[in-house]
Amino acid sequence: MANNTALPDGIFSLLDTDLYKLTMQCAILKYLPDVHVTYAFTNRTPHMRLSRAAFQWLQEQISKLANVSLTTAELDYLKNTCTYFNKDYLQFLTTFRLHPSKQIHASFALLNDTGSPDDVGDLSLDISGRWLDTILYEIPLLALTSEAYFKFCDRDWTYRHQQGRAYIKGRRLIEHGCIFSEFGSRRRRDYHTQDLVIQGLKQAAADSEAQGWQGKLSGTSNVHFAMKYGLTPVGTVAHEWFMGIASITNDYVHANETALRYWVGCFGEGVLGIALTDTFGTPTFLKAFKRTMPTPANSMADDKKTLIPGAATPPLPPMDANGTTDTSEERSYAQIFQGVRQDSGSPTEFIKMMRDFYDSQGIHEKKTIVFSDSLNIELCLEYMHAAEEAGFAPTFGVGTFLTNDFQHESNGQKSVPLNIVIKLSSANGHAAIKISDNIGKNTGDSETVHKVKETLGYVEKQWVNGDEATRWGTEDDEATMANVQEE
C-alpha cells in the first residue's frame, strides 16, 4: 500500500524554505489573510527541459508536500530564535498545511512524444489560492524542479568534493574580510548538496575564526538548515511583498511606500530592516524611501494613499526598543531601515546611487548594502571594496555559486544550473509584475509592465552582465569550482 504520510524526496521540513517567505506570511496573516493570488513558473534557461520521467517524479513529490507540517521542535525553535514572529502567526503555523491537489496545476508539453521516459518537454506550474495558504510553495517547488532535472536529465556529476570546495570558498571569502550568508535553497542541486555545502562553510568559519580573520559566515536564509546547524536565519522581505501590494491596490505610485509602512507596522522599527529597492526600479523606490513614516501625531492627517483598502487592520506606527510607540521625532523610512538589498542591475552603479541618495538626505550613519545577485568570490570582493570605499557596510547573500556549482565527470566542463523562478502573477484578479533594474528580470504581464513603466517614468536599463539565459554559464565553460584548487 502507498504511504499516505510519506514526505517528498528532498523536502523534509516546512522550514526548508527561505526566512523571508515566513516573514511575509506573518505580515499577510496580520493584514491580508483573504487575498487570492496566482503564481507562475518561468524557466529562464528554456533549452534545459525536463524529461517525462523527471516530470512524473516531480508530480509525485509535489503531491507529498501535503504531508509536510511544523514539528514541536521547530515551533520551539521559532519561538526562541525568531522572536519577531507574533503569537498569532506561530499558532497559525501549528495547523498549517499545504494542499497541492487543490492549489497546484502541473502540466508537461512534450516536444516529440515517442513514448520514451527520456522524451523532453516544457514544464508549467500554476499555483492559485489564498496568498496566506500558497506563499510557501515557491522554494520547495523550485528546489524539487532542480532536483528532478539533475536526477533524470543531467546525471553526469557526483557529490565528490562538494563539502571541501564549499570549505575553500568560505575560507577565501572570510580571509579577505567578507561577511556573507548562504542563500542557495531555491536553485540547489538537491537537499544533500546544500547540506554538504553548509557543513563545509561551517568548518571554514570555525577555522577562520581561529585565524583571527575579519570576515564571517553570518548565517543562512534556509530556516531548516539554520536550525540544524546552529546558524542565524537570515532574510527580510522579497519582491513578492511589493508586487502583491501594488497589485491589490492597483497603485504603483504609492506601492513602495505602502509596502514599507505595513512592513514596519508588522515587525516594528529596527527589526528585519533591510529594504529591497528594485521591484519597480530603484529610482522609483527612493522617492518612497525618503518619505516620513507616519507617527501617532500625523497618521490621522495622512491622506490615506498608503493604506490598503480592506486590510484586516491598519499599520501601527513604529515602536521603540521597549515596544512602546516612538513619538520623539518624525523620521523617514531611509532613517528607520538599517540598509538596502541590491538584487539587479549594476552593483557599482547602485553603490553610487545609494551614496548620493543618503548624502542628499543628510544621513551619515553607516548603512548596510546586502548584495544578492549572482555572486561568486571575485564579485563579492570587488563589490565589498567598492561599497566600503563609499562608506557602506557590505554583506553578501551567496546562493547558486555554492549550492549548484558542479562539473561533468566525463569531460570536466560545467554542469549548468537551471535558472528558474516562481513569481506572483496576480493578486485579487489584478496582474502582478516586477520591473527591476535590469530588463532581463522583468516579470509578469507585458502590457501591465509597459503601462507601469509609463506611469512611473521608468528609464529602461540593461546590464551588460544581465543575460538570464547564460547567467550561470554554458556547458562550454569550465566549472567555477574547477578553478578552486583542492587543499
CSV table of C-alpha atoms in Angstrom, one decimal:
chain,number,residue,atom,x,y,z
A,1,MET,CA,0.0,0.0,0.0
A,2,ALA,CA,1.1,3.6,-0.7
A,3,ASN,CA,2.3,5.6,2.3
A,4,ASN,CA,-0.1,8.5,2.6
A,5,THR,CA,2.1,10.3,5.1
A,6,ALA,CA,5.4,10.0,3.2
A,7,LEU,CA,7.4,13.2,2.8
A,8,PRO,CA,8.7,14.3,-0.5
A,9,ASP,CA,12.2,13.2,-1.5
A,10,GLY,CA,14.4,16.1,-0.7
A,11,ILE,CA,11.9,18.2,1.3
A,12,PHE,CA,11.7,17.1,4.9
A,13,SER,CA,10.6,20.2,6.8
A,14,LEU,CA,8.2,23.1,6.5
A,15,LEU,CA,11.1,25.2,7.5
A,16,ASP,CA,13.1,24.1,4.4
A,17,THR,CA,12.5,27.5,2.9
A,18,ASP,CA,13.9,31.0,2.9
A,19,LEU,CA,13.2,33.1,6.0
A,20,TYR,CA,11.5,35.9,4.1
A,21,LYS,CA,8.7,33.5,3.0
A,22,LEU,CA,7.8,33.1,6.6
A,23,THR,CA,8.2,36.8,7.5
A,24,MET,CA,5.9,37.7,4.6
A,25,GLN,CA,3.4,35.1,5.5
A,26,CYS,CA,3.4,36.6,9.0
A,27,ALA,CA,2.6,40.0,7.6
A,28,ILE,CA,-0.1,38.6,5.3
A,29,LEU,CA,-1.8,36.9,8.2
A,30,LYS,CA,-1.9,40.2,10.0
A,31,TYR,CA,-3.1,42.4,7.2
A,32,LEU,CA,-4.2,40.5,4.1
A,33,PRO,CA,-5.4,37.0,5.1
A,34,ASP,CA,-8.1,36.7,2.4
A,35,VAL,CA,-6.3,37.9,-0.7
A,36,HIS,CA,-6.5,35.5,-3.6
A,37,VAL,CA,-3.3,35.1,-5.7
A,38,THR,CA,-1.8,33.2,-8.5
A,39,TYR,CA,1.9,32.3,-9.2
A,40,ALA,CA,3.6,31.3,-12.4
A,41,PHE,CA,6.7,29.3,-13.1
A,42,THR,CA,9.4,30.6,-15.6
A,43,ASN,CA,12.4,28.7,-16.9
A,44,ARG,CA,14.9,31.3,-17.9
A,45,THR,CA,17.0,28.5,-19.4
A,46,PRO,CA,14.3,27.2,-21.7
A,47,HIS,CA,16.7,24.9,-23.6
A,48,MET,CA,17.1,22.9,-20.4
A,49,ARG,CA,14.0,20.8,-20.3
A,50,LEU,CA,12.7,18.0,-18.0
A,51,SER,CA,12.2,14.5,-19.3
A,52,ARG,CA,8.9,12.6,-19.0
A,53,ALA,CA,10.5,10.6,-16.1
A,54,ALA,CA,11.6,13.7,-14.4
A,55,PHE,CA,8.1,15.3,-14.6
A,56,GLN,CA,6.5,12.1,-13.3
A,57,TRP,CA,8.9,12.1,-10.3
A,58,LEU,CA,8.2,15.8,-9.7
A,59,GLN,CA,4.5,15.2,-9.7
A,60,GLU,CA,4.9,12.5,-7.0
A,61,GLN,CA,6.9,14.8,-4.8
A,62,ILE,CA,4.5,17.7,-5.2
A,63,SER,CA,1.6,15.6,-4.0
A,64,LYS,CA,3.6,14.6,-0.9
A,65,LEU,CA,4.0,18.3,0.1
A,66,ALA,CA,0.6,17.8,1.7
A,67,ASN,CA,2.3,15.7,4.4
A,68,VAL,CA,4.8,18.4,5.5
A,69,SER,CA,3.9,20.1,8.7
A,70,LEU,CA,5.6,22.0,11.6
A,71,THR,CA,7.0,19.8,14.4
A,72,THR,CA,7.0,20.7,18.0
A,73,ALA,CA,10.8,21.1,18.0
A,74,GLU,CA,10.5,23.5,15.0
A,75,LEU,CA,7.8,25.6,16.8
A,76,ASP,CA,10.1,25.9,19.9
A,77,TYR,CA,13.0,26.9,17.6
A,78,LEU,CA,10.9,29.7,16.0
A,79,LYS,CA,9.7,30.9,19.4
A,80,ASN,CA,13.2,31.1,20.8
A,81,THR,CA,15.1,32.3,17.7
A,82,CYS,CA,12.7,34.3,15.5
A,83,THR,CA,11.3,36.4,18.3
A,84,TYR,CA,9.8,38.9,15.7
A,85,PHE,CA,7.0,36.3,14.9
A,86,ASN,CA,3.9,37.1,16.9
A,87,LYS,CA,1.8,34.6,18.8
A,88,ASP,CA,-1.0,34.6,16.3
A,89,TYR,CA,1.4,33.6,13.5
A,90,LEU,CA,3.1,30.9,15.5
A,91,GLN,CA,-0.3,29.4,16.4
A,92,PHE,CA,-1.3,29.6,12.7
A,93,LEU,CA,1.8,27.6,11.7
A,94,THR,CA,0.9,24.7,14.1
A,95,THR,CA,-2.0,23.7,12.0
A,96,PHE,CA,-0.8,25.0,8.6
A,97,ARG,CA,-0.9,22.5,5.7
A,98,LEU,CA,-0.2,22.7,2.0
A,99,HIS,CA,-2.9,21.3,-0.3
A,100,PRO,CA,-1.2,20.8,-3.6
A,101,SER,CA,-4.0,18.8,-5.2
A,102,LYS,CA,-6.2,21.9,-4.9
A,103,GLN,CA,-3.6,24.6,-5.3
A,104,ILE,CA,-1.1,23.4,-7.9
A,105,HIS,CA,-1.7,22.5,-11.6
A,106,ALA,CA,1.4,20.9,-13.1
A,107,SER,CA,1.5,20.2,-16.8
A,108,PHE,CA,4.1,18.9,-19.3
A,109,ALA,CA,4.1,19.7,-23.0
A,110,LEU,CA,6.2,17.1,-24.9
A,111,LEU,CA,8.3,18.3,-27.9
A,112,ASN,CA,8.2,14.9,-29.6
A,113,ASP,CA,6.2,12.0,-28.0
A,114,THR,CA,7.9,8.7,-28.7
A,115,GLY,CA,6.6,7.1,-25.6
A,116,SER,CA,10.1,7.1,-24.0
A,117,PRO,CA,10.7,8.2,-20.4
A,118,ASP,CA,13.5,10.3,-21.8
A,119,ASP,CA,11.2,12.4,-24.1
A,120,VAL,CA,11.7,16.0,-23.1
A,121,GLY,CA,9.1,18.8,-22.8
A,122,ASP,CA,8.3,22.2,-21.3
A,123,LEU,CA,7.1,22.3,-17.7
A,124,SER,CA,4.3,24.5,-16.5
A,125,LEU,CA,3.4,25.1,-12.8
A,126,ASP,CA,0.4,27.2,-11.9
A,127,ILE,CA,-0.4,27.9,-8.3
A,128,SER,CA,-3.6,29.5,-7.0
A,129,GLY,CA,-5.3,30.1,-3.7
A,130,ARG,CA,-5.2,32.5,-0.8
A,131,TRP,CA,-1.9,34.3,-0.6
A,132,LEU,CA,-1.7,33.1,3.0
A,133,ASP,CA,-2.0,29.5,2.0
A,134,THR,CA,0.2,29.4,-1.1
A,135,ILE,CA,3.2,31.6,-0.3
A,136,LEU,CA,5.3,28.7,1.0
A,137,TYR,CA,5.2,26.8,-2.3
A,138,GLU,CA,7.9,28.8,-4.2
A,139,ILE,CA,11.1,27.5,-2.5
A,140,PRO,CA,10.2,23.7,-2.3
A,141,LEU,CA,8.8,23.7,-5.9
A,142,LEU,CA,12.0,25.3,-7.3
A,143,ALA,CA,14.2,23.0,-5.3
A,144,LEU,CA,12.3,19.9,-6.4
A,145,THR,CA,12.3,21.0,-10.0
A,146,SER,CA,16.0,21.5,-9.9
A,147,GLU,CA,16.5,18.1,-8.2
A,148,ALA,CA,14.2,16.5,-10.9
A,149,TYR,CA,16.4,17.8,-13.7
A,150,PHE,CA,19.7,16.7,-12.2
A,151,LYS,CA,18.2,13.3,-11.1
A,152,PHE,CA,17.0,12.4,-14.6
A,153,CYS,CA,18.3,14.7,-17.3
A,154,ASP,CA,21.8,15.8,-16.4
A,155,ARG,CA,23.3,12.8,-14.4
A,156,ASP,CA,27.0,13.3,-15.4
A,157,TRP,CA,28.1,14.6,-11.9
A,158,THR,CA,28.8,13.4,-8.4
A,159,TYR,CA,28.9,14.9,-4.9
A,160,ARG,CA,32.7,14.4,-4.8
A,161,HIS,CA,34.5,17.2,-3.1
A,162,GLN,CA,31.3,19.4,-2.7
A,163,GLN,CA,31.9,19.9,1.0
A,164,GLY,CA,35.7,20.5,0.5
A,165,ARG,CA,35.1,23.1,-2.2
A,166,ALA,CA,32.5,24.9,-0.1
A,167,TYR,CA,35.1,25.0,2.6
A,168,ILE,CA,37.7,26.5,0.3
A,169,LYS,CA,35.2,29.1,-1.0
A,170,GLY,CA,34.2,30.0,2.5
A,171,ARG,CA,37.7,30.4,3.7
A,172,ARG,CA,38.6,32.6,0.8
A,173,LEU,CA,35.7,34.9,1.4
A,174,ILE,CA,36.4,35.1,5.2
A,175,GLU,CA,40.1,35.5,4.8
A,176,HIS,CA,39.5,38.6,2.6
A,177,GLY,CA,37.2,40.2,5.2
A,178,CYS,CA,33.9,39.3,3.5
A,179,ILE,CA,30.7,38.9,5.6
A,180,PHE,CA,28.3,36.6,3.8
A,181,SER,CA,25.3,34.2,4.2
A,182,GLU,CA,24.3,31.1,2.3
A,183,PHE,CA,21.3,31.9,0.0
A,184,GLY,CA,21.2,28.8,-2.1
A,185,SER,CA,17.9,27.0,-1.4
A,186,ARG,CA,15.9,27.8,-4.4
A,187,ARG,CA,18.3,26.6,-7.1
A,188,ARG,CA,20.2,24.0,-5.1
A,189,ARG,CA,21.1,20.8,-7.0
A,190,ASP,CA,19.3,18.9,-4.2
A,191,TYR,CA,18.9,18.8,-0.4
A,192,HIS,CA,22.1,16.7,0.1
A,193,THR,CA,24.2,19.2,-1.8
A,194,GLN,CA,23.0,22.1,0.3
A,195,ASP,CA,23.7,20.0,3.5
A,196,LEU,CA,27.3,19.3,2.3
A,197,VAL,CA,27.8,23.0,1.4
A,198,ILE,CA,26.7,24.3,4.8
A,199,GLN,CA,28.9,21.7,6.6
A,200,GLY,CA,31.8,23.0,4.6
A,201,LEU,CA,31.0,26.6,5.3
A,202,LYS,CA,30.6,25.9,9.0
A,203,GLN,CA,34.1,24.3,9.1
A,204,ALA,CA,35.6,27.2,7.2
A,205,ALA,CA,34.0,29.7,9.6
A,206,ALA,CA,35.4,27.8,12.6
A,207,ASP,CA,38.9,27.5,11.2
A,208,SER,CA,38.9,31.1,10.1
A,209,GLU,CA,37.8,32.4,13.5
A,210,ALA,CA,40.8,30.6,14.9
A,211,GLN,CA,43.0,32.5,12.5
A,212,GLY,CA,41.5,35.8,13.7
A,213,TRP,CA,40.3,36.8,10.2
A,214,GLN,CA,37.7,39.6,10.0
A,215,GLY,CA,35.3,38.0,7.6
A,216,LYS,CA,32.3,36.0,8.8
A,217,LEU,CA,29.7,33.4,7.8
A,218,SER,CA,26.7,35.3,9.1
A,219,GLY,CA,24.0,32.7,8.6
A,220,THR,CA,21.8,31.0,6.0
A,221,SER,CA,18.5,32.1,4.5
A,222,ASN,CA,17.2,28.5,4.9
A,223,VAL,CA,15.4,28.2,8.3
A,224,HIS,CA,15.7,24.4,8.4
A,225,PHE,CA,19.4,24.4,7.9
A,226,ALA,CA,19.8,27.3,10.4
A,227,MET,CA,18.1,25.2,13.0
A,228,LYS,CA,20.0,22.0,12.1
A,229,TYR,CA,23.5,23.6,12.2
A,230,GLY,CA,23.0,26.4,14.8
A,231,LEU,CA,23.3,29.2,12.3
A,232,THR,CA,21.4,32.5,12.2
A,233,PRO,CA,18.4,32.5,9.9
A,234,VAL,CA,18.9,35.5,7.6
A,235,GLY,CA,16.4,37.5,5.5
A,236,THR,CA,13.8,40.2,5.5
A,237,VAL,CA,11.4,40.7,2.6
A,238,ALA,CA,11.1,39.7,-1.1
A,239,HIS,CA,9.9,41.4,-4.3
A,240,GLU,CA,6.6,39.5,-3.7
A,241,TRP,CA,5.6,41.8,-0.9
A,242,PHE,CA,5.8,44.9,-3.0
A,243,MET,CA,4.3,43.1,-6.1
A,244,GLY,CA,1.3,41.9,-4.1
A,245,ILE,CA,0.6,45.2,-2.5
A,246,ALA,CA,0.9,47.1,-5.8
A,247,SER,CA,-1.5,44.6,-7.4
A,248,ILE,CA,-4.0,44.7,-4.6
A,249,THR,CA,-4.2,48.5,-4.5
A,250,ASN,CA,-3.6,49.0,-8.3
A,251,ASP,CA,-1.5,52.0,-7.2
A,252,TYR,CA,2.1,51.7,-8.4
A,253,VAL,CA,2.9,55.3,-7.5
A,254,HIS,CA,2.5,54.6,-3.8
A,255,ALA,CA,3.1,50.9,-3.7
A,256,ASN,CA,6.7,51.1,-2.3
A,257,GLU,CA,5.7,53.4,0.5
A,258,THR,CA,2.6,51.4,1.3
A,259,ALA,CA,4.7,48.2,1.5
A,260,LEU,CA,7.3,49.8,3.7
A,261,ARG,CA,4.6,51.2,6.0
A,262,TYR,CA,2.9,47.9,6.6
A,263,TRP,CA,6.2,46.1,7.0
A,264,VAL,CA,7.3,48.4,9.8
A,265,GLY,CA,3.8,48.2,11.2
A,266,CYS,CA,4.0,44.5,11.5
A,267,PHE,CA,7.5,44.0,12.8
A,268,GLY,CA,8.5,47.3,14.4
A,269,GLU,CA,11.5,49.5,13.9
A,270,GLY,CA,15.0,48.0,13.8
A,271,VAL,CA,13.6,44.5,13.0
A,272,LEU,CA,14.0,42.9,9.6
A,273,GLY,CA,15.2,46.3,8.5
A,274,ILE,CA,16.9,45.7,5.1
A,275,ALA,CA,14.8,47.2,2.3
A,276,LEU,CA,14.6,45.7,-1.2
A,277,THR,CA,14.8,48.5,-3.7
A,278,ASP,CA,14.3,47.3,-7.2
A,279,THR,CA,10.8,45.8,-7.6
A,280,PHE,CA,9.7,48.8,-9.7
A,281,GLY,CA,13.2,50.2,-10.3
A,282,THR,CA,15.4,51.7,-7.6
A,283,PRO,CA,14.9,55.4,-8.6
A,284,THR,CA,11.1,55.0,-8.0
A,285,PHE,CA,11.8,53.2,-4.7
A,286,LEU,CA,14.0,56.0,-3.4
A,287,LYS,CA,11.1,58.5,-3.8
A,288,ALA,CA,9.2,56.5,-1.2
A,289,PHE,CA,12.3,55.7,0.9
A,290,LYS,CA,12.7,59.4,1.7
A,291,ARG,CA,9.1,59.8,2.8
A,292,THR,CA,8.3,60.2,6.5
A,293,MET,CA,6.9,57.2,8.4
A,294,PRO,CA,3.5,58.2,9.9
A,295,THR,CA,3.5,58.7,13.7
A,296,PRO,CA,0.6,58.9,16.1
A,297,ALA,CA,0.7,62.7,15.7
A,298,ASN,CA,0.5,62.7,12.0
A,299,SER,CA,-1.1,59.4,11.0
A,300,MET,CA,-4.6,60.7,11.2
A,301,ALA,CA,-3.7,63.5,8.9
A,302,ASP,CA,-2.3,61.0,6.4
A,303,ASP,CA,-4.0,61.3,3.0
A,304,LYS,CA,-4.8,57.5,3.1
A,305,LYS,CA,-2.9,56.9,-0.1
A,306,THR,CA,-0.7,54.4,1.8
A,307,LEU,CA,-3.5,52.5,3.4
A,308,ILE,CA,-4.7,49.2,1.8
A,309,PRO,CA,-8.4,49.1,1.3
A,310,GLY,CA,-9.9,46.1,3.0
A,311,ALA,CA,-6.8,45.3,5.1
A,312,ALA,CA,-7.7,43.5,8.3
A,313,THR,CA,-6.1,46.1,10.5
A,314,PRO,CA,-4.3,49.4,9.9
A,315,PRO,CA,-0.5,49.5,10.3
A,316,LEU,CA,0.7,50.7,13.7
A,317,PRO,CA,3.3,53.5,14.0
A,318,PRO,CA,6.9,52.4,14.7
A,319,MET,CA,7.8,51.2,18.1
A,320,ASP,CA,11.0,51.8,20.1
A,321,ALA,CA,13.2,49.1,21.6
A,322,ASN,CA,10.9,48.7,24.6
A,323,GLY,CA,7.9,48.0,22.4
A,324,THR,CA,6.2,51.4,23.0
A,325,THR,CA,5.2,53.9,20.4
A,326,ASP,CA,8.0,56.2,19.4
A,327,THR,CA,6.7,59.8,19.1
A,328,SER,CA,10.0,61.6,19.6
A,329,GLU,CA,10.5,62.7,16.1
A,330,GLU,CA,9.4,62.2,12.5
A,331,ARG,CA,11.8,60.1,10.5
A,332,SER,CA,12.0,58.8,7.0
A,333,TYR,CA,12.0,55.2,6.0
A,334,ALA,CA,15.6,55.7,4.9
A,335,GLN,CA,16.5,56.6,8.5
A,336,ILE,CA,14.4,53.8,10.0
A,337,PHE,CA,15.8,50.9,7.8
A,338,GLN,CA,19.3,49.7,8.5
A,339,GLY,CA,20.1,49.4,4.9
A,340,VAL,CA,19.1,48.0,1.5
A,341,ARG,CA,19.5,45.0,-0.7
A,342,GLN,CA,20.8,45.1,-4.3
A,343,ASP,CA,19.4,42.3,-6.5
A,344,SER,CA,19.5,43.5,-10.1
A,345,GLY,CA,21.4,45.8,-12.4
A,346,SER,CA,24.9,47.1,-12.0
A,347,PRO,CA,26.1,46.8,-8.3
A,348,THR,CA,28.7,49.6,-8.8
A,349,GLU,CA,26.1,52.0,-10.2
A,350,PHE,CA,23.8,51.0,-7.3
A,351,ILE,CA,26.5,51.8,-4.7
A,352,LYS,CA,26.9,55.3,-6.2
A,353,MET,CA,23.2,55.9,-6.4
A,354,MET,CA,22.7,54.9,-2.7
A,355,ARG,CA,25.7,57.1,-1.6
A,356,ASP,CA,24.2,60.1,-3.4
A,357,PHE,CA,20.8,59.4,-2.0
A,358,TYR,CA,21.8,59.1,1.6
A,359,ASP,CA,24.0,62.2,1.3
A,360,SER,CA,21.1,64.1,-0.2
A,361,GLN,CA,19.0,63.1,2.8
A,362,GLY,CA,21.6,64.2,5.4
A,363,ILE,CA,22.0,60.6,6.5
A,364,HIS,CA,25.6,60.0,7.6
A,365,GLU,CA,25.4,56.9,9.7
A,366,LYS,CA,26.9,53.8,8.1
A,367,LYS,CA,24.2,51.8,6.3
A,368,THR,CA,24.3,48.2,5.1
A,369,ILE,CA,24.1,47.1,1.5
A,370,VAL,CA,23.3,43.4,1.0
A,371,PHE,CA,24.4,42.1,-2.4
A,372,SER,CA,22.5,39.1,-3.6
A,373,ASP,CA,22.6,38.9,-7.4
A,374,SER,CA,24.6,36.1,-9.0
A,375,LEU,CA,27.7,36.3,-6.8
A,376,ASN,CA,31.0,34.4,-6.8
A,377,ILE,CA,34.2,35.1,-4.8
A,378,GLU,CA,35.6,37.6,-7.3
A,379,LEU,CA,32.4,39.6,-7.4
A,380,CYS,CA,31.9,39.6,-3.7
A,381,LEU,CA,35.4,41.0,-3.1
A,382,GLU,CA,35.0,43.6,-5.9
A,383,TYR,CA,31.7,44.9,-4.5
A,384,MET,CA,33.0,44.7,-0.9
A,385,HIS,CA,35.8,47.1,-1.7
A,386,ALA,CA,33.6,49.5,-3.7
A,387,ALA,CA,31.0,49.6,-1.0
A,388,GLU,CA,33.5,50.1,1.8
A,389,GLU,CA,35.1,52.9,-0.1
A,390,ALA,CA,31.7,54.6,-0.4
A,391,GLY,CA,31.2,54.3,3.4
A,392,PHE,CA,28.8,51.3,3.5
A,393,ALA,CA,28.9,48.1,5.4
A,394,PRO,CA,28.6,45.4,2.7
A,395,THR,CA,27.3,41.9,3.2
A,396,PHE,CA,26.5,39.2,0.7
A,397,GLY,CA,23.9,36.5,0.1
A,398,VAL,CA,25.7,33.8,-2.0
A,399,GLY,CA,23.4,31.2,-3.5
A,400,THR,CA,23.8,29.2,-6.7
A,401,PHE,CA,27.6,29.6,-6.7
A,402,LEU,CA,27.6,27.5,-3.5
A,403,THR,CA,24.7,25.0,-3.9
A,404,ASN,CA,24.7,24.3,-7.6
A,405,ASP,CA,28.3,24.5,-8.8
A,406,PHE,CA,29.3,21.2,-10.5
A,407,GLN,CA,31.3,19.9,-13.3
A,408,HIS,CA,30.5,17.0,-15.7
A,409,GLU,CA,32.5,13.9,-14.7
A,410,SER,CA,33.1,12.9,-18.2
A,411,ASN,CA,34.8,16.0,-19.5
A,412,GLY,CA,35.3,18.5,-16.7
A,413,GLN,CA,33.0,21.1,-18.3
A,414,LYS,CA,30.4,23.0,-16.3
A,415,SER,CA,27.2,21.3,-15.4
A,416,VAL,CA,25.0,24.4,-15.8
A,417,PRO,CA,22.3,25.1,-13.2
A,418,LEU,CA,18.7,25.7,-14.1
A,419,ASN,CA,17.8,29.4,-13.9
A,420,ILE,CA,14.1,29.0,-12.8
A,421,VAL,CA,11.8,31.3,-10.9
A,422,ILE,CA,8.3,31.3,-9.5
A,423,LYS,CA,6.8,34.8,-9.2
A,424,LEU,CA,3.5,36.2,-8.1
A,425,SER,CA,1.4,36.7,-11.2
A,426,SER,CA,-1.8,38.2,-9.9
A,427,ALA,CA,-3.5,39.3,-6.6
A,428,ASN,CA,-7.2,39.8,-6.3
A,429,GLY,CA,-7.6,39.5,-10.0
A,430,HIS,CA,-5.1,42.2,-10.9
A,431,ALA,CA,-1.8,41.3,-12.7
A,432,ALA,CA,1.3,41.4,-10.5
A,433,ILE,CA,4.6,42.5,-12.1
A,434,LYS,CA,8.2,43.1,-11.4
A,435,ILE,CA,10.4,45.5,-13.3
A,436,SER,CA,13.7,45.5,-11.5
A,437,ASP,CA,16.9,47.4,-12.5
A,438,ASN,CA,17.6,45.1,-15.5
A,439,ILE,CA,15.2,44.4,-18.4
A,440,GLY,CA,16.2,40.7,-18.2
A,441,LYS,CA,14.4,40.4,-14.9
A,442,ASN,CA,11.1,41.9,-16.0
A,443,THR,CA,8.3,39.6,-14.8
A,444,GLY,CA,4.6,39.4,-15.4
A,445,ASP,CA,2.0,40.6,-17.9
A,446,SER,CA,3.8,42.5,-20.6
A,447,GLU,CA,1.0,45.1,-21.1
A,448,THR,CA,0.9,45.8,-17.4
A,449,VAL,CA,4.7,46.1,-17.3
A,450,HIS,CA,4.6,48.7,-20.2
A,451,LYS,CA,1.8,50.7,-18.5
A,452,VAL,CA,3.6,50.8,-15.1
A,453,LYS,CA,6.8,51.9,-16.7
A,454,GLU,CA,5.0,54.8,-18.4
A,455,THR,CA,3.2,55.7,-15.2
A,456,LEU,CA,6.4,55.7,-13.1
A,457,GLY,CA,8.6,57.3,-15.8
A,458,TYR,CA,10.8,54.3,-15.7
A,459,VAL,CA,14.1,54.6,-17.6
A,460,GLU,CA,14.9,51.3,-19.3
A,461,LYS,CA,18.1,49.6,-18.2
A,462,GLN,CA,20.0,46.6,-19.5
A,463,TRP,CA,23.0,45.5,-17.5
A,464,VAL,CA,25.8,44.0,-19.6
A,465,ASN,CA,26.1,41.0,-17.3
A,466,GLY,CA,22.3,40.6,-17.0
A,467,ASP,CA,21.6,37.8,-19.6
A,468,GLU,CA,19.4,35.5,-17.6
A,469,ALA,CA,19.7,32.6,-20.1
A,470,THR,CA,23.5,32.4,-19.5
A,471,ARG,CA,23.7,33.9,-16.0
A,472,TRP,CA,25.3,30.8,-14.6
A,473,GLY,CA,27.5,29.9,-17.6
A,474,THR,CA,27.2,27.5,-20.5
A,475,GLU,CA,28.2,23.9,-21.0
A,476,ASP,CA,31.3,25.1,-22.9
A,477,ASP,CA,32.6,26.8,-19.8
A,478,GLU,CA,34.9,25.3,-17.3
A,479,ALA,CA,33.1,24.7,-14.0
A,480,THR,CA,33.7,27.5,-11.5
A,481,MET,CA,34.6,25.1,-8.8
A,482,ALA,CA,37.2,23.6,-11.1
A,483,ASN,CA,39.2,26.8,-10.6
A,484,VAL,CA,39.1,26.3,-6.8
A,485,GLN,CA,42.0,24.0,-6.1
A,486,GLU,CA,41.7,21.3,-3.6
A,487,GLU,CA,43.8,21.7,-0.4
